Amino acid sequence: MSIANVEREEELRNAVAHVISSYGPERSLEDQVLVQPMAENIIGSGVATTRDHLTGLPYVVVNFSEANDTSIVTGGRTTMKSYTYLNDPSVVRPLQLRQLSILISELEQAFPDEPLEIEFGLDEFGVLLFQIRPLAQCQTDGLYCSKDALLERLKPIANDIQSVLLRQRPGEIPSGCFGVMPDWNPAEMIGLKPTPLAYSLYDELLMKRAWSEGRARYGYKDLGDRPLMYQFGGTPYIDICASLYSLLPSSLCDNLARKIVSAACRVLQQHTELHDKVEFALFPTCYAPDLHLEAAYPVLSYLTETERSSFESALKTQTNDMFAKFNRDLVRIDEIRTLALDCDEGTWGDELVVSAVRRLEVIRDIVAPFFSSVARAAFVGTAVIRGVHACGHISDEILEDVLFVPDAASGRVARDFVSLPKSDFLSLHGHIRPGTYDIRVPRYDEDYENYFSNLKGQARTNQRTHIRASPQTEKFLCSLGLELSDVDPVIFVRQSLWAREEVKYLYAKLLSDSLNDLVRAAEPYGFHREELAFLRVEDFACAGREADWRRLKQVAEARKREWQCTCNIRMPALLFHPSDIYSFEDIQVSPNFVTQRRILGPLRPPVAGELSGAIVLIEQADPGYDWIFSHSIAGLITAYGGSNSHMTVRAREFGIPAAIGVGGALYERLLGASRVLLACDERRIEILQ
């Protein structure tokens, strides 16, 4: 207990008595009460630890608020900054923390073997030390517990980053920055420390070629076989420059394209809070009605009038061509559905490993490029209709109605759970796996009771009126030059959103069946799914005989040790320079709040049987986590995810208050909370307990 602003002697006696009584019945005569002068004219305050409290590694972690309210940080509110750095003379520390770093160095010298937690304040004269105490529940017996050992471990990671930054083939746009959440958002899809199999699946199936091929089909720049994703320190990163370049019309001249990407990177360095929104917050990636709104896209201010006109013209052509191609592409979904539902051994082969590999090849060569295409179509459709809304031509209610897709795959799963017998439900949807790429996680048909706990209730529904675009809306879009004579814009939006969810569902089924085949193939050789997670896709090409599996078991053991070495290494959400891994700010993100409601309730992880009335906290949530909606959850918070991510769509569909993509720093603080206020109307999350 802390009591502030005590002025007179009698108040001091009462305050001391209150503090002593707060010690409880087990207090002793050796307990002490700290009395110190009241700090005034505070301009900032925070809490620093000399080790990462989760891993014990010697990172200094600072939570800091530039405000005169000293309870903001200790009270768990969201309006603060977080920094991570190695307190070593060789590391350039954040300028705002130079004086604090000097204080921390002095305290570390005074308590050399003790992990510390430090409460501090700032006034116009410098740093004020409020309290210092041992860091509770800090594990310090892991790898790299000394600063020197950790510095040595980080050097090869910095070298890897430098080599990629310097690597550039003739004619290629150079890599300039990397992020864990832009574009295909690996932080959400496979996590910040994926196992080797999860990473290699995501990389092989989507990030090597399919991502670019799908966009090129709809008139965007084709980057060929240039990879989109890299792994540094065990963390997956998107090459942001490659991502941005691939979102420009193919007809745009290369010099202008490079200028736009360069300007976008400069804006991102100045506004790092946009790092999870780079594909729509920096420059337009389709011809949308809000293109002419001055504040919508900051990169446009870097262009001349001529350049801007050329850019808009290229976007208009690309968007119109996309509308026409998308309608023709819809028939391909039936072909993909046939492939995904085909269980004939003649199609996939009678050997389990062969069957698994062939399914993966079909995903890579056919399904993933098409998924990339329809995902872009859904993004464009959403951007167009949101642009109509931003220009004041449709209301908030109509916008929400348009974005609701009643026949989407996720809604079908929820309805089938209520209406079908268990066996029929699992026959249709048993392949769903929370953590699509994680072979360690059981499917619905492998662990039904744990996911659903015999729950059988009412499906969440959100009935909406089926509407068409008004003549005024169509006239407005046509006046912009969008050729929609044969395409109702509302129908296009809904069809593109439906297609994205349907292809995602079929993609996940093929992948889940492939992983299931690998589990079954490895079982006779004593190979468990937890070990398979540490192989890579390419390893299975030579898995057949018992000797092969014995060799792969040794490979998996070695890879697991490598993975464990990187799991505790903290990496920044954005990388501009190799030195960023030694000292970085945990970027403040702008969560995607769903609904205008507010809810106060218990905060719980996704564990079946404990979710009714709770606000569920998940690090990253793909479609496999849809089982949580069969429980009566009150709200949802995720660390990673964007405005068009699966969980945003689902929360919107069911009208559930949600904060999607709160970022790693706030997520870590929420892990220690038991009760929160989720105020979507105020775009605020507050820890209450």
PDB file of N, CA and C in Angstrom, residues 309-354:
ATOM      1  N   SER A 309      -1.344  11.993 -60.566  1.00  0.00           N
ATOM      2  CA  SER A 309      -2.299  11.694 -61.633  1.00  0.00           C
ATOM      3  C   SER A 309      -1.970  10.362 -62.305  1.00  0.00           C
ATOM      4  N   SER A 310      -0.687  10.117 -62.551  1.00  0.00           N
ATOM      5  CA  SER A 310      -0.274   8.844 -63.162  1.00  0.00           C
ATOM      6  C   SER A 310      -0.601   7.673 -62.242  1.00  0.00           C
ATOM      7  N   PHE A 311      -0.367   7.859 -60.949  1.00  0.00           N
ATOM      8  CA  PHE A 311      -0.649   6.811 -59.965  1.00  0.00           C
ATOM      9  C   PHE A 311      -2.146   6.501 -59.935  1.00  0.00           C
ATOM     10  N   GLU A 312      -2.973   7.535 -59.879  1.00  0.00           N
ATOM     11  CA  GLU A 312      -4.420   7.336 -59.821  1.00  0.00           C
ATOM     12  C   GLU A 312      -4.934   6.656 -61.085  1.00  0.00           C
ATOM     13  N   SER A 313      -4.388   7.045 -62.220  1.00  0.00           N
ATOM     14  CA  SER A 313      -4.811   6.428 -63.482  1.00  0.00           C
ATOM     15  C   SER A 313      -4.476   4.941 -63.508  1.00  0.00           C
ATOM     16  N   ALA A 314      -3.270   4.599 -63.033  1.00  0.00           N
ATOM     17  CA  ALA A 314      -2.872   3.187 -62.998  1.00  0.00           C
ATOM     18  C   ALA A 314      -3.746   2.400 -62.030  1.00  0.00           C
ATOM     19  N   LEU A 315      -4.076   2.999 -60.887  1.00  0.00           N
ATOM     20  CA  LEU A 315      -4.946   2.333 -59.919  1.00  0.00           C
ATOM     21  C   LEU A 315      -6.341   2.097 -60.489  1.00  0.00           C
ATOM     22  N   LYS A 316      -6.845   3.084 -61.218  1.00  0.00           N
ATOM     23  CA  LYS A 316      -8.189   2.946 -61.789  1.00  0.00           C
ATOM     24  C   LYS A 316      -8.240   1.797 -62.782  1.00  0.00           C
ATOM     25  N   THR A 317      -7.247   1.719 -63.649  1.00  0.00           N
ATOM     26  CA  THR A 317      -7.199   0.632 -64.636  1.00  0.00           C
ATOM     27  C   THR A 317      -7.082  -0.723 -63.948  1.00  0.00           C
ATOM     28  N   GLN A 318      -6.198  -0.798 -62.987  1.00  0.00           N
ATOM     29  CA  GLN A 318      -5.990  -2.066 -62.279  1.00  0.00           C
ATOM     30  C   GLN A 318      -7.247  -2.504 -61.544  1.00  0.00           C
ATOM     31  N   THR A 319      -7.931  -1.592 -60.872  1.00  0.00           N
ATOM     32  CA  THR A 319      -9.125  -1.946 -60.100  1.00  0.00           C
ATOM     33  C   THR A 319     -10.252  -2.413 -61.008  1.00  0.00           C
ATOM     34  N   ASN A 320     -10.469  -1.707 -62.123  1.00  0.00           N
ATOM     35  CA  ASN A 320     -11.511  -2.130 -63.060  1.00  0.00           C
ATOM     36  C   ASN A 320     -11.228  -3.510 -63.647  1.00  0.00           C
ATOM     37  N   ASP A 321      -9.973  -3.758 -64.012  1.00  0.00           N
ATOM     38  CA  ASP A 321      -9.612  -5.077 -64.544  1.00  0.00           C
ATOM     39  C   ASP A 321      -9.834  -6.168 -63.500  1.00  0.00           C
ATOM     40  N   MET A 322      -9.568  -5.828 -62.263  1.00  0.00           N
ATOM     41  CA  MET A 322      -9.728  -6.797 -61.188  1.00  0.00           C
ATOM     42  C   MET A 322     -11.190  -7.197 -61.019  1.00  0.00           C
ATOM     43  N   PHE A 323     -12.105  -6.221 -61.085  1.00  0.00           N
ATOM     44  CA  PHE A 323     -13.522  -6.544 -60.961  1.00  0.00           C
ATOM     45  C   PHE A 323     -13.929  -7.600 -61.984  1.00  0.00           C
ATOM     46  N   ALA A 324     -13.494  -7.422 -63.213  1.00  0.00           N
ATOM     47  CA  ALA A 324     -13.883  -8.352 -64.275  1.00  0.00           C
ATOM     48  C   ALA A 324     -13.264  -9.731 -64.065  1.00  0.00           C
ATOM     49  N   LYS A 325     -11.989  -9.772 -63.713  1.00  0.00           N
ATOM     50  CA  LYS A 325     -11.314 -11.065 -63.535  1.00  0.00           C
ATOM     51  C   LYS A 325     -11.879 -11.834 -62.350  1.00  0.00           C
ATOM     52  N   PHE A 326     -12.214 -11.124 -61.290  1.00  0.00           N
ATOM     53  CA  PHE A 326     -12.711 -11.811 -60.105  1.00  0.00           C
ATOM     54  C   PHE A 326     -13.990 -12.580 -60.409  1.00  0.00           C
ATOM     55  N   ASN A 327     -14.905 -11.964 -61.139  1.00  0.00           N
ATOM     56  CA  ASN A 327     -16.159 -12.655 -61.464  1.00  0.00           C
ATOM     57  C   ASN A 327     -15.901 -13.940 -62.231  1.00  0.00           C
ATOM     58  N   ARG A 328     -14.929 -13.923 -63.130  1.00  0.00           N
ATOM     59  CA  ARG A 328     -14.610 -15.139 -63.891  1.00  0.00           C
ATOM     60  C   ARG A 328     -13.925 -16.177 -62.996  1.00  0.00           C
ATOM     61  N   ASP A 329     -13.227 -15.723 -61.972  1.00  0.00           N
ATOM     62  CA  ASP A 329     -12.467 -16.635 -61.116  1.00  0.00           C
ATOM     63  C   ASP A 329     -13.332 -17.395 -60.118  1.00  0.00           C
ATOM     64  N   LEU A 330     -14.532 -16.915 -59.845  1.00  0.00           N
ATOM     65  CA  LEU A 330     -15.358 -17.546 -58.825  1.00  0.00           C
ATOM     66  C   LEU A 330     -15.609 -19.020 -59.096  1.00  0.00           C
ATOM     67  N   VAL A 331     -15.672 -19.403 -60.374  1.00  0.00           N
ATOM     68  CA  VAL A 331     -15.966 -20.810 -60.700  1.00  0.00           C
ATOM     69  C   VAL A 331     -14.846 -21.736 -60.233  1.00  0.00           C
ATOM     70  N   ARG A 332     -13.650 -21.197 -60.028  1.00  0.00           N
ATOM     71  CA  ARG A 332     -12.525 -22.038 -59.616  1.00  0.00           C
ATOM     72  C   ARG A 332     -12.686 -22.580 -58.197  1.00  0.00           C
ATOM     73  N   ILE A 333     -13.543 -21.941 -57.408  1.00  0.00           N
ATOM     74  CA  ILE A 333     -13.723 -22.398 -56.029  1.00  0.00           C
ATOM     75  C   ILE A 333     -14.291 -23.813 -56.013  1.00  0.00           C
ATOM     76  N   ASP A 334     -15.171 -24.127 -56.955  1.00  0.00           N
ATOM     77  CA  ASP A 334     -15.717 -25.487 -57.020  1.00  0.00           C
ATOM     78  C   ASP A 334     -14.617 -26.507 -57.295  1.00  0.00           C
ATOM     79  N   GLU A 335     -13.657 -26.159 -58.140  1.00  0.00           N
ATOM     80  CA  GLU A 335     -12.553 -27.070 -58.428  1.00  0.00           C
ATOM     81  C   GLU A 335     -11.714 -27.314 -57.165  1.00  0.00           C
ATOM     82  N   ILE A 336     -11.452 -26.247 -56.431  1.00  0.00           N
ATOM     83  CA  ILE A 336     -10.654 -26.381 -55.209  1.00  0.00           C
ATOM     84  C   ILE A 336     -11.424 -27.170 -54.153  1.00  0.00           C
ATOM     85  N   ARG A 337     -12.735 -26.961 -54.066  1.00  0.00           N
ATOM     86  CA  ARG A 337     -13.541 -27.723 -53.117  1.00  0.00           C
ATOM     87  C   ARG A 337     -13.482 -29.211 -53.438  1.00  0.00           C
ATOM     88  N   THR A 338     -13.538 -29.553 -54.697  1.00  0.00           N
ATOM     89  CA  THR A 338     -13.456 -30.957 -55.102  1.00  0.00           C
ATOM     90  C   THR A 338     -12.132 -31.572 -54.663  1.00  0.00           C
ATOM     91  N   LEU A 339     -11.048 -30.831 -54.843  1.00  0.00           N
ATOM     92  CA  LEU A 339      -9.736 -31.322 -54.412  1.00  0.00           C
ATOM     93  C   LEU A 339      -9.686 -31.515 -52.895  1.00  0.00           C
ATOM     94  N   ALA A 340     -10.179 -30.521 -52.153  1.00  0.00           N
ATOM     95  CA  ALA A 340     -10.084 -30.564 -50.693  1.00  0.00           C
ATOM     96  C   ALA A 340     -10.910 -31.701 -50.101  1.00  0.00           C
ATOM     97  N   LEU A 341     -12.019 -32.035 -50.730  1.00  0.00           N
ATOM     98  CA  LEU A 341     -12.908 -33.058 -50.185  1.00  0.00           C
ATOM     99  C   LEU A 341     -12.622 -34.445 -50.732  1.00  0.00           C
ATOM    100  N   ASP A 342     -11.671 -34.547 -51.640  1.00  0.00           N
ATOM    101  CA  ASP A 342     -11.350 -35.832 -52.266  1.00  0.00           C
ATOM    102  C   ASP A 342     -10.488 -36.672 -51.323  1.00  0.00           C
ATOM    103  N   CYS A 343     -11.030 -37.781 -50.871  1.00  0.00           N
ATOM    104  CA  CYS A 343     -10.285 -38.673 -49.964  1.00  0.00           C
ATOM    105  C   CYS A 343      -9.800 -39.923 -50.681  1.00  0.00           C
ATOM    106  N   ASP A 344      -9.908 -39.963 -52.000  1.00  0.00           N
ATOM    107  CA  ASP A 344      -9.544 -41.147 -52.779  1.00  0.00           C
ATOM    108  C   ASP A 344      -8.025 -41.333 -52.769  1.00  0.00           C
ATOM    109  N   GLU A 345      -7.579 -42.535 -52.373  1.00  0.00           N
ATOM    110  CA  GLU A 345      -6.139 -42.802 -52.354  1.00  0.00           C
ATOM    111  C   GLU A 345      -5.537 -42.721 -53.752  1.00  0.00           C
ATOM    112  N   GLY A 346      -6.365 -42.934 -54.765  1.00  0.00           N
ATOM    113  CA  GLY A 346      -5.848 -42.833 -56.129  1.00  0.00           C
ATOM    114  C   GLY A 346      -5.416 -41.425 -56.476  1.00  0.00           C
ATOM    115  N   THR A 347      -6.008 -40.442 -55.791  1.00  0.00           N
ATOM    116  CA  THR A 347      -5.635 -39.043 -56.032  1.00  0.00           C
ATOM    117  C   THR A 347      -4.329 -38.693 -55.332  1.00  0.00           C
ATOM    118  N   TRP A 348      -4.223 -39.120 -54.087  1.00  0.00           N
ATOM    119  CA  TRP A 348      -3.110 -38.666 -53.257  1.00  0.00           C
ATOM    120  C   TRP A 348      -2.020 -39.720 -53.055  1.00  0.00           C
ATOM    121  N   GLY A 349      -2.297 -40.971 -53.377  1.00  0.00           N
ATOM    122  CA  GLY A 349      -1.309 -42.023 -53.162  1.00  0.00           C
ATOM    123  C   GLY A 349      -1.634 -42.842 -51.934  1.00  0.00           C
ATOM    124  N   ASP A 350      -1.230 -44.111 -51.947  1.00  0.00           N
ATOM    125  CA  ASP A 350      -1.583 -44.992 -50.841  1.00  0.00           C
ATOM    126  C   ASP A 350      -0.568 -44.954 -49.699  1.00  0.00           C
ATOM    127  N   GLU A 351       0.560 -44.299 -49.895  1.00  0.00           N
ATOM    128  CA  GLU A 351       1.519 -44.119 -48.811  1.00  0.00           C
ATOM    129  C   GLU A 351       1.262 -42.771 -48.153  1.00  0.00           C
ATOM    130  N   LEU A 352       1.249 -42.771 -46.818  1.00  0.00           N
ATOM    131  CA  LEU A 352       0.847 -41.576 -46.086  1.00  0.00           C
ATOM    132  C   LEU A 352       1.760 -40.381 -46.346  1.00  0.00           C
ATOM    133  N   VAL A 353       3.063 -40.606 -46.374  1.00  0.00           N
ATOM    134  CA  VAL A 353       3.983 -39.487 -46.616  1.00  0.00           C
ATOM    135  C   VAL A 353       3.787 -38.941 -48.027  1.00  0.00           C
ATOM    136  N   VAL A 354       3.625 -39.835 -48.996  1.00  0.00           N
ATOM    137  CA  VAL A 354       3.383 -39.400 -50.380  1.00  0.00           C
ATOM    138  C   VAL A 354       2.099 -38.591 -50.454  1.00  0.00           C
TER     139      VAL A 354
END
